[in-house]
PDB file of N, CA and C in Angstrom:
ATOM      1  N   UNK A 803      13.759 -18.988  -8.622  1.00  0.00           N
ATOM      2  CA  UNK A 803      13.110 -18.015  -9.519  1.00  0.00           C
ATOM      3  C   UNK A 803      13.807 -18.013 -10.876  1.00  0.00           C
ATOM      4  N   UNK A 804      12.997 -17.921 -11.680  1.00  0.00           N
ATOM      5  CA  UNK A 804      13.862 -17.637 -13.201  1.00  0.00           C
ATOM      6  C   UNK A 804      13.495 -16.354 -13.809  1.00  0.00           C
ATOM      7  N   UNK A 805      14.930 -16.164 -14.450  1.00  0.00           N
ATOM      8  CA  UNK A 805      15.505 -14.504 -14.591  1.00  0.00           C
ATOM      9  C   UNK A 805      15.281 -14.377 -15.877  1.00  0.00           C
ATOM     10  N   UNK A 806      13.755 -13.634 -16.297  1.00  0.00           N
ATOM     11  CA  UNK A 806      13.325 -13.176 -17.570  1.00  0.00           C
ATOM     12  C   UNK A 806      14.287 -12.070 -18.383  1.00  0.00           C
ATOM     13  N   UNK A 807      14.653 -11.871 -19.452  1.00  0.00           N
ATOM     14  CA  UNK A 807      15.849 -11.064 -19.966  1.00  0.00           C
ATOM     15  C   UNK A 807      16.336 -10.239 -19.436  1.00  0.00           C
ATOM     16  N   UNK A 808      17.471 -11.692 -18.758  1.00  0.00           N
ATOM     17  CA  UNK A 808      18.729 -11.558 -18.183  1.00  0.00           C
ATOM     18  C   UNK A 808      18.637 -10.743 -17.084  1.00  0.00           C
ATOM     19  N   UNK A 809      17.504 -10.879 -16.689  1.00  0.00           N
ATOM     20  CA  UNK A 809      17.584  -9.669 -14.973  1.00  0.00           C
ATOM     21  C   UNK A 809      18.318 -10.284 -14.237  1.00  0.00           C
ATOM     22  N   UNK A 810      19.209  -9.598 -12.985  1.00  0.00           N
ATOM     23  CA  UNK A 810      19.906 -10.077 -12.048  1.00  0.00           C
ATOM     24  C   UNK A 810      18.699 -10.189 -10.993  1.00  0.00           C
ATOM     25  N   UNK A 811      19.552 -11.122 -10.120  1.00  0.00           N
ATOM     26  CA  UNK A 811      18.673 -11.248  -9.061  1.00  0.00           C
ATOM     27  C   UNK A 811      18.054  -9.586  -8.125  1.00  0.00           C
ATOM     28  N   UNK A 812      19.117  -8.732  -8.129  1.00  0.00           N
ATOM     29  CA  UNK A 812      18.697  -7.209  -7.555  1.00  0.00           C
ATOM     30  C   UNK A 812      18.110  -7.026  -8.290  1.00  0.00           C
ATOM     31  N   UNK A 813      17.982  -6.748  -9.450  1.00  0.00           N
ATOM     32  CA  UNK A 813      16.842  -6.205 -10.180  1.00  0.00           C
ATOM     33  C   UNK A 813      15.859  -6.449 -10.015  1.00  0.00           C
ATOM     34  N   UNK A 814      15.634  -8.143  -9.758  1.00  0.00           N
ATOM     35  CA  UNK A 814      14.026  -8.548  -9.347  1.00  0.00           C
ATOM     36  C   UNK A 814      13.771  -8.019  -8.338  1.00  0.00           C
ATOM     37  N   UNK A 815      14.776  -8.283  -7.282  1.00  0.00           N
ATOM     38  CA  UNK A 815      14.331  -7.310  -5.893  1.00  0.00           C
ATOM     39  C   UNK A 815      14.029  -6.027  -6.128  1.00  0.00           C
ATOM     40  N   UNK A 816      14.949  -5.280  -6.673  1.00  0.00           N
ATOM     41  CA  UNK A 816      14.081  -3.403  -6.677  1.00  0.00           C
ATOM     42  C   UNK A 816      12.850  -3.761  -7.694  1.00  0.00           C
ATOM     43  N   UNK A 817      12.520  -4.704  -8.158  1.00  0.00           N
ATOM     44  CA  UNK A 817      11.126  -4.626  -9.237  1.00  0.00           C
ATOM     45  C   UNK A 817       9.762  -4.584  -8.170  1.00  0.00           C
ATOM     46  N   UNK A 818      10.163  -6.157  -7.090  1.00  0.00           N
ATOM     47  CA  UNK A 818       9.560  -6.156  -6.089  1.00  0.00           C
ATOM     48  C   UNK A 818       9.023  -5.692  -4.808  1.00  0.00           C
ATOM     49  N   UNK A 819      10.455  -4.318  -4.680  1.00  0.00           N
ATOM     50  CA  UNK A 819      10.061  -3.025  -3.432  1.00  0.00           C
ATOM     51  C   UNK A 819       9.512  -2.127  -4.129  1.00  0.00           C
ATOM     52  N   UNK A 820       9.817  -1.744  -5.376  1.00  0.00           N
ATOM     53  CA  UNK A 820       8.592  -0.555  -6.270  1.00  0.00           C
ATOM     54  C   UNK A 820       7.384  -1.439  -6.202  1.00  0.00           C
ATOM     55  N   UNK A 821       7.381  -2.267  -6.071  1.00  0.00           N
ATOM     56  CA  UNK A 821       5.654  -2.249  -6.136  1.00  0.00           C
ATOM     57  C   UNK A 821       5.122  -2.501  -4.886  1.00  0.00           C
ATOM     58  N   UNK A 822       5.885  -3.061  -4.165  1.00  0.00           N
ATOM     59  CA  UNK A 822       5.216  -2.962  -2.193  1.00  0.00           C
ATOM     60  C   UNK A 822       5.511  -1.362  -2.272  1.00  0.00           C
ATOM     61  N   UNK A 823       6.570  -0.734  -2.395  1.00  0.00           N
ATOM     62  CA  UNK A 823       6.220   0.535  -1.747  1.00  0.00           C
ATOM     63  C   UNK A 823       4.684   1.622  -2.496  1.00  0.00           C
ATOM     64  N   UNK A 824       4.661   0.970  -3.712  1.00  0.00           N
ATOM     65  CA  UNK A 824       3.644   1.422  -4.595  1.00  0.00           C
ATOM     66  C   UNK A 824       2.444   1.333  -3.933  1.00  0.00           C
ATOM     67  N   UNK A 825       2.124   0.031  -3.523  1.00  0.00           N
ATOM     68  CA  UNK A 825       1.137  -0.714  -3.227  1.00  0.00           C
ATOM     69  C   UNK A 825       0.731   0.373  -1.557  1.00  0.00           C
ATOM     70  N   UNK A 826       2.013   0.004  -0.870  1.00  0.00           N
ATOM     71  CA  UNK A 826       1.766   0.564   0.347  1.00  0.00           C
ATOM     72  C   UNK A 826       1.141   1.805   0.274  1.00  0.00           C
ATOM     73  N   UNK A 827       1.839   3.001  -0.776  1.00  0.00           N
ATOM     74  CA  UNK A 827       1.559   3.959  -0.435  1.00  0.00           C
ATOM     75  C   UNK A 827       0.325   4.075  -1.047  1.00  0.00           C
ATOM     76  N   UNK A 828      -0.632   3.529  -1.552  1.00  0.00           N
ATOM     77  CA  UNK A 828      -1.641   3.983  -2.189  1.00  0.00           C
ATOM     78  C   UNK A 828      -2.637   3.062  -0.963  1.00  0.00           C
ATOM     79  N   UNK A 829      -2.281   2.413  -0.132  1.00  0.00           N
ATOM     80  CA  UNK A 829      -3.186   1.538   1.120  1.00  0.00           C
ATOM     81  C   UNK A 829      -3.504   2.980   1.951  1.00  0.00           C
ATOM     82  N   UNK A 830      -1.851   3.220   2.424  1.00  0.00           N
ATOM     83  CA  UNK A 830      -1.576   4.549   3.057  1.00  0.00           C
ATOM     84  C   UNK A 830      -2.661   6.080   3.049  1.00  0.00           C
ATOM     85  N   UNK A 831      -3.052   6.484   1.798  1.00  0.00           N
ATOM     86  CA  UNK A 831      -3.594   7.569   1.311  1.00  0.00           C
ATOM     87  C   UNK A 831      -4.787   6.765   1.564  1.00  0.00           C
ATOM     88  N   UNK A 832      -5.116   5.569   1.327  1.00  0.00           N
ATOM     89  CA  UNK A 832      -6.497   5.278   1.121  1.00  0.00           C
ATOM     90  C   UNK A 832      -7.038   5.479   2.944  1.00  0.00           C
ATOM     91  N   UNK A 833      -5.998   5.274   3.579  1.00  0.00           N
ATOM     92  CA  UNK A 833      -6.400   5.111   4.888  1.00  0.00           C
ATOM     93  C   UNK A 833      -6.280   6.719   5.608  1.00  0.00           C
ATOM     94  N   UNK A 834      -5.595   7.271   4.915  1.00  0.00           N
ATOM     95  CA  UNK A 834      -5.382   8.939   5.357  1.00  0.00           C
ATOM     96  C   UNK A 834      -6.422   9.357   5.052  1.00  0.00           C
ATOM     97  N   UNK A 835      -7.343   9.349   3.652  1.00  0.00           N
ATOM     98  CA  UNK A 835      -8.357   9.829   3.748  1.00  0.00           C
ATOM     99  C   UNK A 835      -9.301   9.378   4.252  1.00  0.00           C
ATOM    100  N   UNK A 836      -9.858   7.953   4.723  1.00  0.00           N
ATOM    101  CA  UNK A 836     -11.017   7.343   5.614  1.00  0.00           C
ATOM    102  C   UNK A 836     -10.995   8.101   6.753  1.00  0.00           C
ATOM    103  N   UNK A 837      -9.230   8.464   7.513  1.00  0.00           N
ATOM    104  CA  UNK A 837      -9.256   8.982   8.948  1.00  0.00           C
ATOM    105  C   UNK A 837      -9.853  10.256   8.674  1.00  0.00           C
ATOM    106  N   UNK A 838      -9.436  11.271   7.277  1.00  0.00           N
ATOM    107  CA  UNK A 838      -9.694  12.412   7.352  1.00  0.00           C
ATOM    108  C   UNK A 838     -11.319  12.465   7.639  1.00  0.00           C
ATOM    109  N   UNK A 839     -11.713  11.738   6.899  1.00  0.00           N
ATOM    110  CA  UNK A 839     -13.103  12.225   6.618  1.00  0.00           C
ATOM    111  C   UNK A 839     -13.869  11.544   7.738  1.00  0.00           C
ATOM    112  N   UNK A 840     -13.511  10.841   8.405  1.00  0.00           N
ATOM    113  CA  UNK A 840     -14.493   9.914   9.575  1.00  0.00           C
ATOM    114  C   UNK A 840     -13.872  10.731  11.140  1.00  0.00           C
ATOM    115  N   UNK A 841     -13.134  11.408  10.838  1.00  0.00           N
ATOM    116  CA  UNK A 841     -12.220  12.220  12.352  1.00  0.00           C
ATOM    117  C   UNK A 841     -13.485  13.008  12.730  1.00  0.00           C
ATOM    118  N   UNK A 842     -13.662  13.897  11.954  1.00  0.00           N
ATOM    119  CA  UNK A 842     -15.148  14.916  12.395  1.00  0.00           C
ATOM    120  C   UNK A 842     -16.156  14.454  12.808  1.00  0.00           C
ATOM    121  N   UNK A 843     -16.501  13.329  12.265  1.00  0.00           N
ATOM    122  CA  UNK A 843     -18.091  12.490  12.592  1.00  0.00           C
ATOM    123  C   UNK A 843     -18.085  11.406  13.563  1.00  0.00           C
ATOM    124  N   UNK A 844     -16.520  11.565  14.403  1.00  0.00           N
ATOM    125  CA  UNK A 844     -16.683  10.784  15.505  1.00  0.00           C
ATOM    126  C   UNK A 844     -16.425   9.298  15.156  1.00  0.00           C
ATOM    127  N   UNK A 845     -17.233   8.138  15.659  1.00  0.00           N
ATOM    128  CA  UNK A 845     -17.164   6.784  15.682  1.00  0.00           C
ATOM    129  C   UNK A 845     -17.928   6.659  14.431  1.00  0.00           C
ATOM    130  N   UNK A 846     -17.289   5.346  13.297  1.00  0.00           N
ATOM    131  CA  UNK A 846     -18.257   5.425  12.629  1.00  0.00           C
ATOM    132  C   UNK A 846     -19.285   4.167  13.066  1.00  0.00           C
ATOM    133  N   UNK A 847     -20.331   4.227  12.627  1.00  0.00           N
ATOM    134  CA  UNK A 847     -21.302   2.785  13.643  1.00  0.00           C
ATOM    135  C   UNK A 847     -21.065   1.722  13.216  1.00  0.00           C
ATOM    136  N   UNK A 848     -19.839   1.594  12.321  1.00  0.00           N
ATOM    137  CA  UNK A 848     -19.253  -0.006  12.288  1.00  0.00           C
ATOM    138  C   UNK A 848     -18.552  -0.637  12.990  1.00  0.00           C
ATOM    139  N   UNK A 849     -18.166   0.603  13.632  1.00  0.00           N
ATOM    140  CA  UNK A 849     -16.642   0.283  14.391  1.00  0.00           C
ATOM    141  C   UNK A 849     -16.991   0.783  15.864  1.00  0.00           C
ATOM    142  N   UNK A 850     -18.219   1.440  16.155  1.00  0.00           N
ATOM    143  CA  UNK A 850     -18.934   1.600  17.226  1.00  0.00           C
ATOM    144  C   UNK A 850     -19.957  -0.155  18.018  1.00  0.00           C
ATOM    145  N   UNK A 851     -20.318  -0.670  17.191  1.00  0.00           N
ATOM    146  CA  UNK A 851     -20.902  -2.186  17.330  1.00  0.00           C
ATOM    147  C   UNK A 851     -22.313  -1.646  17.498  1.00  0.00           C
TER     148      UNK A 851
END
């Protein structure tokens, strides 16, 4: 890998867990609210066949 101004190698790494954890947590919420809202209405008929 090459180290754009002068980053250390940790630096690239914490550049690279802020954005997986970024990433994750916005998968996360996206999937908290599908459960919220599909919990009440049962199966949805995609996932029923």
């Amino acid at each position: 890998m090459i180290a754009y101004h002068h980053t250390t190698q940790a630096q690239d790494w914490l550049r690279v867990a802020g954005l997986l954890i970024l990433v994750l947590g916005a998968l996360l919420a996206l999937v908290a609210l599908v459960l919220f809202f599909q919990i009440p209405g049962g199966v949805p008929p995609t996932l029923a066949g």
